[in-house]
Structures are given as C-alpha cells and as structure tokens.
Amino acid sequence: MYVTPITYTVANAIKATGLSRSTLYNLMKAKQLPYIKVGKRTLLKVSDIEALLESGRETCH
C-alpha cells in the first residue's frame, strides 16, 4: 500500500521540484517557504511547495 507523503525532507524536495538546495534554503530564510523542524530534521509540507510553485507560475501561450 502506497501512502502519499504530506511532507518532504529537503533532499526529497530537491528531487521532487528540481530546485537546488541553496534555492530551497534561501526561500525558507526569506520566509517564502515555511518549514517544520522535528529534532534535527527539516520538513517541508508538500502543499506549501505546491503553493509556492503555483504562485510563481507564468502562463505560456
């Protein structure tokens, strides 16, 4: 049974989005991408990543 993740680690977010590690950390530092710290782990909500990418989307004709 496959469970759809609701969070990504930074490494998984890089794979899923194609964004670089430094870009993700810069977005987090600029408070454009919320994150959750659980112990030493940094987690990013999939919905927050999708919202960020959707807000930066340009319409191409």
PDB file of N, CA and C in Angstrom:
ATOM      1  N   MET A   1       0.834  -1.173   0.000  1.00  0.00           N
ATOM      2  CA  MET A   1       0.000   0.000   0.000  1.00  0.00           C
ATOM      3  C   MET A   1       0.885   1.245   0.000  1.00  0.00           C
ATOM      4  N   TYR A   2       0.670   2.127  -0.957  1.00  0.00           N
ATOM      5  CA  TYR A   2       1.445   3.360  -1.066  1.00  0.00           C
ATOM      6  C   TYR A   2       0.715   4.504  -0.374  1.00  0.00           C
ATOM      7  N   VAL A   3       1.418   5.227   0.469  1.00  0.00           N
ATOM      8  CA  VAL A   3       0.855   6.374   1.170  1.00  0.00           C
ATOM      9  C   VAL A   3       1.492   7.623   0.575  1.00  0.00           C
ATOM     10  N   THR A   4       0.676   8.571   0.136  1.00  0.00           N
ATOM     11  CA  THR A   4       1.181   9.817  -0.422  1.00  0.00           C
ATOM     12  C   THR A   4       1.749  10.668   0.709  1.00  0.00           C
ATOM     13  N   PRO A   5       3.011  11.094   0.573  1.00  0.00           N
ATOM     14  CA  PRO A   5       3.615  11.881   1.649  1.00  0.00           C
ATOM     15  C   PRO A   5       2.978  13.263   1.762  1.00  0.00           C
ATOM     16  N   ILE A   6       2.918  13.776   2.989  1.00  0.00           N
ATOM     17  CA  ILE A   6       2.425  15.135   3.207  1.00  0.00           C
ATOM     18  C   ILE A   6       3.583  16.093   3.469  1.00  0.00           C
ATOM     19  N   THR A   7       4.772  15.529   3.730  1.00  0.00           N
ATOM     20  CA  THR A   7       5.975  16.341   3.894  1.00  0.00           C
ATOM     21  C   THR A   7       7.120  15.710   3.118  1.00  0.00           C
ATOM     22  N   TYR A   8       8.094  16.551   2.808  1.00  0.00           N
ATOM     23  CA  TYR A   8       9.347  16.103   2.197  1.00  0.00           C
ATOM     24  C   TYR A   8      10.496  16.553   3.072  1.00  0.00           C
ATOM     25  N   THR A   9      11.548  15.768   3.079  1.00  0.00           N
ATOM     26  CA  THR A   9      12.811  16.269   3.591  1.00  0.00           C
ATOM     27  C   THR A   9      13.356  17.223   2.536  1.00  0.00           C
ATOM     28  N   VAL A  10      14.377  17.980   2.882  1.00  0.00           N
ATOM     29  CA  VAL A  10      14.968  18.888   1.898  1.00  0.00           C
ATOM     30  C   VAL A  10      15.478  18.086   0.702  1.00  0.00           C
ATOM     31  N   ALA A  11      16.120  16.958   0.956  1.00  0.00           N
ATOM     32  CA  ALA A  11      16.647  16.127  -0.139  1.00  0.00           C
ATOM     33  C   ALA A  11      15.534  15.654  -1.068  1.00  0.00           C
ATOM     34  N   ASN A  12      14.398  15.239  -0.506  1.00  0.00           N
ATOM     35  CA  ASN A  12      13.287  14.786  -1.338  1.00  0.00           C
ATOM     36  C   ASN A  12      12.625  15.953  -2.069  1.00  0.00           C
ATOM     37  N   ALA A  13      12.581  17.119  -1.444  1.00  0.00           N
ATOM     38  CA  ALA A  13      12.020  18.308  -2.099  1.00  0.00           C
ATOM     39  C   ALA A  13      12.867  18.703  -3.303  1.00  0.00           C
ATOM     40  N   ILE A  14      14.180  18.553  -3.182  1.00  0.00           N
ATOM     41  CA  ILE A  14      15.082  18.836  -4.303  1.00  0.00           C
ATOM     42  C   ILE A  14      14.756  17.911  -5.471  1.00  0.00           C
ATOM     43  N   LYS A  15      14.600  16.620  -5.191  1.00  0.00           N
ATOM     44  CA  LYS A  15      14.280  15.638  -6.233  1.00  0.00           C
ATOM     45  C   LYS A  15      12.913  15.915  -6.855  1.00  0.00           C
ATOM     46  N   ALA A  16      11.937  16.268  -6.017  1.00  0.00           N
ATOM     47  CA  ALA A  16      10.569  16.459  -6.495  1.00  0.00           C
ATOM     48  C   ALA A  16      10.398  17.730  -7.319  1.00  0.00           C
ATOM     49  N   THR A  17      11.149  18.779  -6.983  1.00  0.00           N
ATOM     50  CA  THR A  17      10.946  20.077  -7.636  1.00  0.00           C
ATOM     51  C   THR A  17      11.996  20.422  -8.681  1.00  0.00           C
ATOM     52  N   GLY A  18      13.179  19.865  -8.542  1.00  0.00           N
ATOM     53  CA  GLY A  18      14.273  20.252  -9.436  1.00  0.00           C
ATOM     54  C   GLY A  18      14.972  21.522  -8.979  1.00  0.00           C
ATOM     55  N   LEU A  19      14.547  22.080  -7.837  1.00  0.00           N
ATOM     56  CA  LEU A  19      15.203  23.266  -7.298  1.00  0.00           C
ATOM     57  C   LEU A  19      16.483  22.851  -6.580  1.00  0.00           C
ATOM     58  N   SER A  20      17.428  23.764  -6.498  1.00  0.00           N
ATOM     59  CA  SER A  20      18.678  23.452  -5.815  1.00  0.00           C
ATOM     60  C   SER A  20      18.501  23.565  -4.304  1.00  0.00           C
ATOM     61  N   ARG A  21      19.432  22.971  -3.589  1.00  0.00           N
ATOM     62  CA  ARG A  21      19.425  23.031  -2.130  1.00  0.00           C
ATOM     63  C   ARG A  21      19.512  24.486  -1.667  1.00  0.00           C
ATOM     64  N   SER A  22      20.392  25.267  -2.284  1.00  0.00           N
ATOM     65  CA  SER A  22      20.548  26.664  -1.866  1.00  0.00           C
ATOM     66  C   SER A  22      19.290  27.477  -2.151  1.00  0.00           C
ATOM     67  N   THR A  23      18.604  27.195  -3.250  1.00  0.00           N
ATOM     68  CA  THR A  23      17.357  27.899  -3.553  1.00  0.00           C
ATOM     69  C   THR A  23      16.306  27.592  -2.490  1.00  0.00           C
ATOM     70  N   LEU A  24      16.179  26.334  -2.111  1.00  0.00           N
ATOM     71  CA  LEU A  24      15.203  25.971  -1.074  1.00  0.00           C
ATOM     72  C   LEU A  24      15.534  26.660   0.249  1.00  0.00           C
ATOM     73  N   TYR A  25      16.799  26.624   0.651  1.00  0.00           N
ATOM     74  CA  TYR A  25      17.175  27.262   1.908  1.00  0.00           C
ATOM     75  C   TYR A  25      16.993  28.781   1.840  1.00  0.00           C
ATOM     76  N   ASN A  26      17.266  29.388   0.688  1.00  0.00           N
ATOM     77  CA  ASN A  26      17.035  30.833   0.540  1.00  0.00           C
ATOM     78  C   ASN A  26      15.552  31.170   0.654  1.00  0.00           C
ATOM     79  N   LEU A  27      14.690  30.344   0.069  1.00  0.00           N
ATOM     80  CA  LEU A  27      13.247  30.551   0.180  1.00  0.00           C
ATOM     81  C   LEU A  27      12.774  30.399   1.623  1.00  0.00           C
ATOM     82  N   MET A  28      13.350  29.441   2.335  1.00  0.00           N
ATOM     83  CA  MET A  28      12.993  29.241   3.733  1.00  0.00           C
ATOM     84  C   MET A  28      13.477  30.428   4.576  1.00  0.00           C
ATOM     85  N   LYS A  29      14.693  30.885   4.318  1.00  0.00           N
ATOM     86  CA  LYS A  29      15.254  32.018   5.056  1.00  0.00           C
ATOM     87  C   LYS A  29      14.443  33.292   4.816  1.00  0.00           C
ATOM     88  N   ALA A  30      13.950  33.474   3.588  1.00  0.00           N
ATOM     89  CA  ALA A  30      13.153  34.654   3.221  1.00  0.00           C
ATOM     90  C   ALA A  30      11.688  34.513   3.659  1.00  0.00           C
ATOM     91  N   LYS A  31      11.379  33.411   4.344  1.00  0.00           N
ATOM     92  CA  LYS A  31      10.021  33.132   4.825  1.00  0.00           C
ATOM     93  C   LYS A  31       9.003  33.001   3.689  1.00  0.00           C
ATOM     94  N   GLN A  32       9.479  32.589   2.517  1.00  0.00           N
ATOM     95  CA  GLN A  32       8.590  32.330   1.393  1.00  0.00           C
ATOM     96  C   GLN A  32       8.171  30.864   1.354  1.00  0.00           C
ATOM     97  N   LEU A  33       8.911  30.033   2.067  1.00  0.00           N
ATOM     98  CA  LEU A  33       8.613  28.604   2.136  1.00  0.00           C
ATOM     99  C   LEU A  33       8.675  28.165   3.599  1.00  0.00           C
ATOM    100  N   PRO A  34       7.512  27.935   4.216  1.00  0.00           N
ATOM    101  CA  PRO A  34       7.501  27.503   5.621  1.00  0.00           C
ATOM    102  C   PRO A  34       8.140  26.124   5.777  1.00  0.00           C
ATOM    103  N   TYR A  35       8.711  25.898   6.938  1.00  0.00           N
ATOM    104  CA  TYR A  35       9.299  24.584   7.218  1.00  0.00           C
ATOM    105  C   TYR A  35       9.031  24.203   8.658  1.00  0.00           C
ATOM    106  N   ILE A  36       9.222  22.922   8.937  1.00  0.00           N
ATOM    107  CA  ILE A  36       8.971  22.357  10.259  1.00  0.00           C
ATOM    108  C   ILE A  36      10.257  21.681  10.715  1.00  0.00           C
ATOM    109  N   LYS A  37      10.685  21.977  11.922  1.00  0.00           N
ATOM    110  CA  LYS A  37      11.836  21.284  12.490  1.00  0.00           C
ATOM    111  C   LYS A  37      11.328  20.227  13.460  1.00  0.00           C
ATOM    112  N   VAL A  38      11.745  18.997  13.255  1.00  0.00           N
ATOM    113  CA  VAL A  38      11.445  17.902  14.160  1.00  0.00           C
ATOM    114  C   VAL A  38      12.787  17.288  14.526  1.00  0.00           C
ATOM    115  N   GLY A  39      13.243  17.627  15.710  1.00  0.00           N
ATOM    116  CA  GLY A  39      14.599  17.224  16.079  1.00  0.00           C
ATOM    117  C   GLY A  39      15.577  17.918  15.142  1.00  0.00           C
ATOM    118  N   LYS A  40      16.425  17.146  14.493  1.00  0.00           N
ATOM    119  CA  LYS A  40      17.383  17.707  13.536  1.00  0.00           C
ATOM    120  C   LYS A  40      16.839  17.731  12.115  1.00  0.00           C
ATOM    121  N   ARG A  41      15.684  17.122  11.911  1.00  0.00           N
ATOM    122  CA  ARG A  41      15.105  17.036  10.560  1.00  0.00           C
ATOM    123  C   ARG A  41      14.359  18.306  10.203  1.00  0.00           C
ATOM    124  N   THR A  42      14.534  18.722   8.961  1.00  0.00           N
ATOM    125  CA  THR A  42      13.775  19.844   8.418  1.00  0.00           C
ATOM    126  C   THR A  42      12.790  19.273   7.420  1.00  0.00           C
ATOM    127  N   LEU A  43      11.497  19.549   7.645  1.00  0.00           N
ATOM    128  CA  LEU A  43      10.451  19.019   6.782  1.00  0.00           C
ATOM    129  C   LEU A  43       9.717  20.162   6.098  1.00  0.00           C
ATOM    130  N   LEU A  44       9.349  19.923   4.859  1.00  0.00           N
ATOM    131  CA  LEU A  44       8.604  20.889   4.055  1.00  0.00           C
ATOM    132  C   LEU A  44       7.281  20.257   3.664  1.00  0.00           C
ATOM    133  N   LYS A  45       6.186  20.960   3.920  1.00  0.00           N
ATOM    134  CA  LYS A  45       4.878  20.425   3.555  1.00  0.00           C
ATOM    135  C   LYS A  45       4.725  20.442   2.036  1.00  0.00           C
ATOM    136  N   VAL A  46       4.269  19.355   1.492  1.00  0.00           N
ATOM    137  CA  VAL A  46       4.055  19.241   0.049  1.00  0.00           C
ATOM    138  C   VAL A  46       3.106  20.345  -0.421  1.00  0.00           C
ATOM    139  N   SER A  47       2.062  20.622   0.343  1.00  0.00           N
ATOM    140  CA  SER A  47       1.096  21.653  -0.048  1.00  0.00           C
ATOM    141  C   SER A  47       1.746  23.041  -0.100  1.00  0.00           C
ATOM    142  N   ASP A  48       2.693  23.317   0.801  1.00  0.00           N
ATOM    143  CA  ASP A  48       3.396  24.607   0.770  1.00  0.00           C
ATOM    144  C   ASP A  48       4.296  24.720  -0.462  1.00  0.00           C
ATOM    145  N   ILE A  49       4.952  23.622  -0.817  1.00  0.00           N
ATOM    146  CA  ILE A  49       5.801  23.620  -2.014  1.00  0.00           C
ATOM    147  C   ILE A  49       4.940  23.821  -3.254  1.00  0.00           C
ATOM    148  N   GLU A  50       3.818  23.106  -3.325  1.00  0.00           N
ATOM    149  CA  GLU A  50       2.917  23.251  -4.478  1.00  0.00           C
ATOM    150  C   GLU A  50       2.394  24.680  -4.589  1.00  0.00           C
ATOM    151  N   ALA A  51       2.027  25.286  -3.459  1.00  0.00           N
ATOM    152  CA  ALA A  51       1.516  26.663  -3.462  1.00  0.00           C
ATOM    153  C   ALA A  51       2.598  27.634  -3.925  1.00  0.00           C
ATOM    154  N   LEU A  52       3.822  27.435  -3.474  1.00  0.00           N
ATOM    155  CA  LEU A  52       4.929  28.294  -3.886  1.00  0.00           C
ATOM    156  C   LEU A  52       5.156  28.198  -5.388  1.00  0.00           C
ATOM    157  N   LEU A  53       5.190  26.989  -5.901  1.00  0.00           N
ATOM    158  CA  LEU A  53       5.424  26.794  -7.330  1.00  0.00           C
ATOM    159  C   LEU A  53       4.264  27.330  -8.155  1.00  0.00           C
ATOM    160  N   GLU A  54       3.059  27.168  -7.663  1.00  0.00           N
ATOM    161  CA  GLU A  54       1.883  27.660  -8.374  1.00  0.00           C
ATOM    162  C   GLU A  54       1.880  29.194  -8.419  1.00  0.00           C
ATOM    163  N   SER A  55       2.302  29.833  -7.342  1.00  0.00           N
ATOM    164  CA  SER A  55       2.288  31.309  -7.291  1.00  0.00           C
ATOM    165  C   SER A  55       3.334  31.904  -8.229  1.00  0.00           C
ATOM    166  N   GLY A  56       4.371  31.159  -8.553  1.00  0.00           N
ATOM    167  CA  GLY A  56       5.415  31.663  -9.434  1.00  0.00           C
ATOM    168  C   GLY A  56       5.228  31.243 -10.874  1.00  0.00           C
ATOM    169  N   ARG A  57       4.134  30.626 -11.141  1.00  0.00           N
ATOM    170  CA  ARG A  57       3.880  30.069 -12.471  1.00  0.00           C
ATOM    171  C   ARG A  57       3.509  31.167 -13.469  1.00  0.00           C
ATOM    172  N   GLU A  58       4.118  31.112 -14.625  1.00  0.00           N
ATOM    173  CA  GLU A  58       3.806  32.044 -15.702  1.00  0.00           C
ATOM    174  C   GLU A  58       2.975  31.316 -16.748  1.00  0.00           C
ATOM    175  N   THR A  59       2.087  32.046 -17.366  1.00  0.00           N
ATOM    176  CA  THR A  59       1.278  31.463 -18.434  1.00  0.00           C
ATOM    177  C   THR A  59       2.043  31.574 -19.742  1.00  0.00           C
ATOM    178  N   CYS A  60       2.216  30.460 -20.397  1.00  0.00           N
ATOM    179  CA  CYS A  60       2.905  30.446 -21.691  1.00  0.00           C
ATOM    180  C   CYS A  60       1.878  30.164 -22.782  1.00  0.00           C
ATOM    181  N   HIS A  61       1.932  30.933 -23.834  1.00  0.00           N
ATOM    182  CA  HIS A  61       0.984  30.745 -24.942  1.00  0.00           C
ATOM    183  C   HIS A  61       1.681  30.153 -26.130  1.00  0.00           C
TER     184      HIS A  61
END
